[in-house]
Amino acid sequence: MTAARASLQPPLSLRPRDLTIARPAPAAADHQAGTDVTGCLMTGAPIAARPRILTATGDRQRVADSARLVTYNTLTGGIDGDRDEWRRRKQIEVLASLNADLIALQELRGWDEGGWWRLWQAANLLGMVPLPPVISARGRGNDLALLYRPGSVRIDDYDNNVARGAFYHGLGRARLYVRDQPLLTVLFTHLPFLGGAERYAEARWLTGYGDTYQGEPQRMVLLGDLNSIGEHDPEPDWDQIPSNLHSRHRHLTASGAFGDTDRRAIQLLARAGFRDPFDLLGLGSARTAGYWSKTELVDHRSDFILPNRHAADQVTGAAVHDTEETRLLSDHLPVILELAPPA
């Protein structure tokens, strides 16, 4: 591991590079209606700064001192094979419109170049500060980062290598305060795409955070691309994707045929005390992936922000930012959570 990848240099006042976006031709007609930040099926529209996020009934106003968390898999750092970075630049604009307190990013491939200047540029343009990145142990440079808004977040402690190399991509943990809320522990990761057994093994590392630990309640959330559908999500039609990719998603039955989706990792997290905000709020399932590749057009969830049982009753809103624009920028969509102070 090079020194540049092992550490993050002190903040620099970076001059933002040209953010003019060369828009590509519109994508082919989508195969599912888009959703905006309300979580209800609608035609996607741009969202204003600090937009209101609704529950299923639409009757809860955002609490003034609530925390807004976002997770987003950027797809190779927003950098394409020809080194075109229009997606990365536009992703920053989209994230800025969400005005989050915390943003967890995955697949920051290439961002370690030049002293992590891309990470610092993103942070400066977002008005945020990056914590030292999580270096992907075996994930082809698909590093992770957590950014926080200094005006609303205070970091208590941080570890960017919690699992000490045991995770395919890595696991970061921050203990922090958002405004006047009590201490919140934030875990962020990217579970393996290879198959359910690998995800299940890593989920076992996370179960201790689902409830009380050593007699003390933990108020915490888990953010990231978990490469699994939700525990109660409808079964996707995996037969629509090439058979050589089924092992990433499905059980192999005793007869040697592929069965239903391997949900062991997400089920284990649920049994440990993690809660799905879309279930809590009665929002149903909303895709975060499955719209990008023409050979893998199977709408499904992959990205989550999961509070544990000591934070679940503080969830006031959840959404997937699914618009025509965001579907052009990555093979994953941003997921948003609103977390109010405890009653």
XYZ file of C-alpha atoms in Angstrom:
343
model
C 0.000 0.000 0.000
C 1.445 3.367 -0.947
C 1.672 6.235 1.500
C -0.807 8.180 -0.628
C -3.397 5.436 -0.234
C -2.689 4.878 3.444
C -3.272 8.414 4.675
C -5.122 11.584 3.900
C -3.161 14.793 3.807
C -4.274 17.889 5.794
C -7.033 19.953 4.173
C -6.066 22.047 1.212
C -7.906 25.022 -0.217
C -8.493 23.498 -3.621
C -9.550 25.633 -6.525
C -12.564 23.807 -7.974
C -11.906 22.504 -11.440
C -14.278 23.106 -14.305
C -17.653 21.636 -13.397
C -19.255 22.208 -16.770
C -21.103 19.012 -17.637
C -21.072 17.556 -21.125
C -24.371 15.701 -21.048
C -24.542 12.384 -22.853
C -27.401 11.383 -25.072
C -30.516 10.403 -23.082
C -30.598 6.787 -21.974
C -33.064 4.313 -23.377
C -36.569 4.401 -21.966
C -36.577 3.259 -18.370
C -38.252 0.034 -17.348
C -39.732 1.350 -14.116
C -41.235 4.679 -13.160
C -38.797 6.919 -11.316
C -39.138 8.056 -7.718
C -38.302 11.375 -6.197
C -37.196 11.948 -2.619
C -40.671 11.323 -1.224
C -40.228 7.600 -1.792
C -43.526 7.517 -3.695
C -43.568 6.582 -7.389
C -43.531 9.822 -9.338
C -41.862 11.409 -12.299
C -38.474 12.490 -11.001
C -37.876 16.213 -10.577
C -34.838 18.114 -9.319
C -34.816 18.568 -5.562
C -34.137 21.833 -3.821
C -31.541 22.253 -1.090
C -32.557 20.526 2.119
C -35.721 19.080 0.538
C -38.520 17.727 2.631
C -38.644 13.940 2.791
C -42.038 12.427 3.427
C -43.154 9.245 5.087
C -45.740 7.035 3.390
C -48.594 9.145 4.816
C -46.833 12.416 4.062
C -47.932 13.928 7.363
C -44.648 14.290 9.256
C -42.721 17.522 8.829
C -38.979 17.357 9.010
C -37.738 18.022 12.532
C -35.538 21.124 12.627
C -32.625 19.443 14.401
C -32.850 16.115 12.595
C -29.836 14.478 10.974
C -29.774 13.747 7.248
C -27.633 10.814 6.128
C -26.874 9.733 2.551
C -25.167 6.680 1.074
C -24.092 6.496 -2.558
C -22.145 4.018 -4.685
C -20.503 6.180 -7.355
C -19.594 3.377 -9.831
C -15.795 3.473 -10.176
C -15.566 6.912 -8.628
C -17.628 8.471 -11.396
C -14.672 7.956 -13.750
C -15.190 6.119 -17.015
C -12.702 3.976 -18.922
C -11.632 6.826 -21.167
C -10.940 8.913 -18.029
C -13.977 11.033 -18.730
C -15.149 12.450 -15.379
C -18.428 14.114 -16.289
C -20.274 11.622 -14.069
C -18.102 12.436 -11.060
C -18.596 16.168 -11.486
C -22.341 15.815 -11.858
C -22.542 13.428 -8.884
C -21.105 16.186 -6.710
C -23.843 18.546 -7.886
C -26.533 15.998 -7.047
C -25.073 15.347 -3.605
C -24.872 19.090 -2.953
C -28.598 19.388 -3.658
C -29.334 16.890 -0.865
C -27.597 19.064 1.761
C -26.755 16.093 3.970
C -24.994 16.117 7.328
C -23.190 12.848 6.551
C -22.418 11.176 3.206
C -20.974 7.675 2.832
C -19.408 7.038 -0.584
C -18.414 3.730 -2.143
C -16.278 2.717 -5.139
C -13.920 5.683 -5.086
C -11.641 4.066 -7.654
C -8.879 6.423 -8.727
C -9.599 8.985 -6.022
C -6.343 8.186 -4.214
C -4.345 9.737 -7.059
C -2.516 12.997 -6.422
C -2.997 13.107 -2.663
C -6.746 12.384 -2.864
C -7.432 15.659 -4.671
C -10.780 14.371 -5.990
C -11.965 13.675 -2.448
C -10.871 17.107 -1.264
C -12.493 18.761 -4.260
C -15.776 16.978 -3.571
C -15.612 17.915 0.106
C -14.853 21.566 -0.628
C -17.672 21.864 -3.152
C -20.078 20.178 -0.728
C -19.001 22.307 2.228
C -17.959 19.139 4.055
C -14.860 17.490 5.513
C -13.663 13.970 4.621
C -12.470 11.540 7.249
C -9.457 9.375 6.277
C -10.710 6.962 3.590
C -11.255 3.256 4.116
C -8.806 1.505 1.815
C -10.399 -1.418 -0.005
C -8.415 -4.494 0.986
C -9.172 -6.610 -2.073
C -11.645 -4.538 -4.062
C -9.539 -3.207 -6.950
C -9.143 0.236 -5.423
C -12.865 0.694 -4.701
C -12.202 2.688 -1.538
C -14.796 4.180 0.814
C -15.161 7.588 2.420
C -17.314 9.352 4.986
C -17.829 13.112 4.700
C -19.358 15.271 7.432
C -20.674 18.817 7.609
C -18.592 20.686 10.191
C -21.366 23.158 11.004
C -23.655 20.401 12.260
C -21.434 17.403 13.059
C -18.743 16.917 15.704
C -16.519 13.842 15.482
C -15.771 12.084 18.777
C -13.547 9.300 17.414
C -12.909 7.460 14.168
C -11.407 4.197 12.884
C -10.984 3.613 9.131
C -9.911 -0.026 9.538
C -12.283 -1.541 12.069
C -12.105 -5.111 10.762
C -8.331 -5.032 10.242
C -8.456 -6.360 6.700
C -11.179 -8.949 7.251
C -13.658 -7.173 4.925
C -13.411 -7.411 1.144
C -13.707 -3.637 0.827
C -13.317 -2.456 4.398
C -15.299 -1.126 7.336
C -15.197 2.351 8.848
C -16.643 3.524 12.153
C -17.195 7.046 13.447
C -18.681 8.101 16.757
C -20.112 11.560 16.408
C -22.721 14.109 17.400
C -25.170 15.726 14.978
C -26.369 19.065 16.311
C -27.773 18.492 19.812
C -28.509 14.814 19.330
C -26.926 12.169 21.579
C -23.880 10.213 20.492
C -24.385 8.317 17.229
C -22.140 5.495 16.016
C -21.886 5.352 12.215
C -20.667 2.249 10.395
C -20.091 2.358 6.644
C -19.051 -0.452 4.324
C -19.528 -2.159 0.964
C -20.332 -5.862 1.272
C -18.903 -8.222 -1.394
C -20.637 -8.758 -4.711
C -19.274 -12.298 -5.075
C -22.025 -14.152 -3.233
C -24.179 -14.618 -0.165
C -21.638 -16.612 1.843
C -19.113 -13.752 1.723
C -21.753 -11.185 2.689
C -22.989 -13.386 5.523
C -19.467 -13.716 6.930
C -18.987 -9.953 6.982
C -22.459 -9.341 8.430
C -21.435 -11.430 11.430
C -18.865 -8.754 12.260
C -21.657 -6.166 12.393
C -24.218 -7.928 14.581
C -22.729 -6.672 17.840
C -23.781 -3.155 16.893
C -27.455 -4.056 16.537
C -28.354 -3.775 20.206
C -26.893 -3.222 23.654
C -23.155 -3.894 23.971
C -21.493 -4.589 27.321
C -24.602 -3.364 29.088
C -24.736 -0.039 27.252
C -27.345 0.826 24.590
C -25.780 1.841 21.290
C -27.491 4.385 19.073
C -26.120 3.605 15.643
C -26.662 3.359 11.891
C -25.113 1.239 9.144
C -24.665 2.788 5.678
C -23.516 1.300 2.410
C -23.981 -0.900 -0.595
C -24.853 -4.229 1.049
C -25.292 -6.073 -2.271
C -28.491 -7.681 -0.992
C -32.169 -7.055 -1.363
C -34.206 -6.231 1.735
C -35.480 -8.889 4.080
C -39.089 -8.309 2.995
C -38.503 -7.163 -0.585
C -40.312 -9.083 -3.334
C -38.264 -11.739 -5.084
C -36.587 -10.296 -8.229
C -36.775 -12.206 -11.487
C -33.119 -13.208 -11.618
C -33.783 -15.329 -14.692
C -33.621 -12.056 -16.630
C -29.842 -11.826 -16.097
C -27.113 -14.112 -17.516
C -26.850 -17.442 -15.700
C -23.166 -16.921 -14.898
C -24.163 -14.004 -12.647
C -26.829 -15.837 -10.639
C -24.310 -16.987 -8.025
C -23.936 -13.383 -6.911
C -27.556 -13.235 -5.828
C -29.101 -16.673 -5.331
C -28.911 -19.802 -3.211
C -27.713 -22.979 -4.866
C -30.200 -25.720 -3.971
C -29.399 -29.348 -3.141
C -30.473 -30.303 -6.661
C -27.828 -28.017 -8.151
C -30.350 -25.453 -9.426
C -30.466 -21.823 -8.374
C -33.177 -20.960 -5.870
C -34.394 -17.755 -4.261
C -32.258 -14.742 -3.356
C -29.630 -15.335 -0.704
C -30.775 -12.905 1.992
C -28.782 -14.373 4.861
C -26.692 -11.260 5.474
C -29.649 -8.878 5.689
C -31.657 -11.410 7.717
C -28.794 -11.772 10.168
C -28.577 -8.009 10.587
C -32.336 -7.840 11.194
C -32.173 -10.557 13.864
C -29.336 -8.649 15.538
C -31.440 -5.503 15.868
C -30.992 -3.503 12.666
C -34.182 -2.094 11.160
C -35.165 -1.258 7.575
C -36.529 2.324 7.439
C -38.704 1.484 4.425
C -40.403 -1.202 6.501
C -40.672 1.071 9.536
C -42.383 3.805 7.525
C -44.513 1.496 5.384
C -42.889 2.757 2.181
C -42.480 -0.603 0.506
C -39.471 -1.538 -1.585
C -37.744 1.036 -3.800
C -35.035 0.000 -6.238
C -31.528 1.342 -5.880
C -29.979 -0.765 -8.681
C -30.840 -2.933 -11.673
C -31.521 -0.237 -14.292
C -28.004 0.396 -15.657
C -26.744 -2.554 -17.686
C -28.843 -3.820 -20.571
C -27.936 -7.391 -19.612
C -28.946 -6.949 -15.950
C -32.245 -5.060 -16.043
C -33.699 -6.407 -12.811
C -34.912 -3.723 -10.407
C -33.809 -4.450 -6.847
C -32.444 -2.869 -3.716
C -28.767 -3.015 -2.880
C -28.090 0.149 -0.859
C -29.228 0.759 2.698
C -29.103 3.007 5.728
C -30.109 0.780 8.644
C -30.630 2.164 12.168
C -30.332 -0.249 15.043
C -33.114 -0.808 17.563
C -31.954 2.142 19.693
C -32.308 4.580 16.778
C -35.183 3.019 14.820
C -37.926 4.989 16.587
C -36.163 8.236 15.613
C -36.504 7.640 11.850
C -38.760 10.300 10.337
C -38.083 9.870 6.625
C -36.375 7.656 4.060
C -36.052 7.846 0.297
C -34.244 6.760 -2.842
C -33.312 9.687 -5.081
C -34.433 8.066 -8.341
C -34.645 10.475 -11.277
C -33.750 10.448 -14.947
C -30.641 12.404 -14.022
C -29.400 10.115 -11.237
C -29.955 7.037 -13.403
C -27.380 8.467 -15.847
C -24.712 8.940 -13.193
C -24.182 5.507 -11.619
C -25.513 1.974 -11.484
C -26.705 2.788 -7.940
C -28.990 5.515 -6.639
C -28.485 7.733 -3.564
C -30.373 6.637 -0.432
C -31.425 9.178 2.178
C -32.421 8.859 5.845
C -33.779 11.444 8.260
C -33.068 10.779 11.939
C -34.700 12.932 14.634
C -33.440 13.367 18.184
C -34.739 10.812 20.709
C -38.026 11.759 22.291
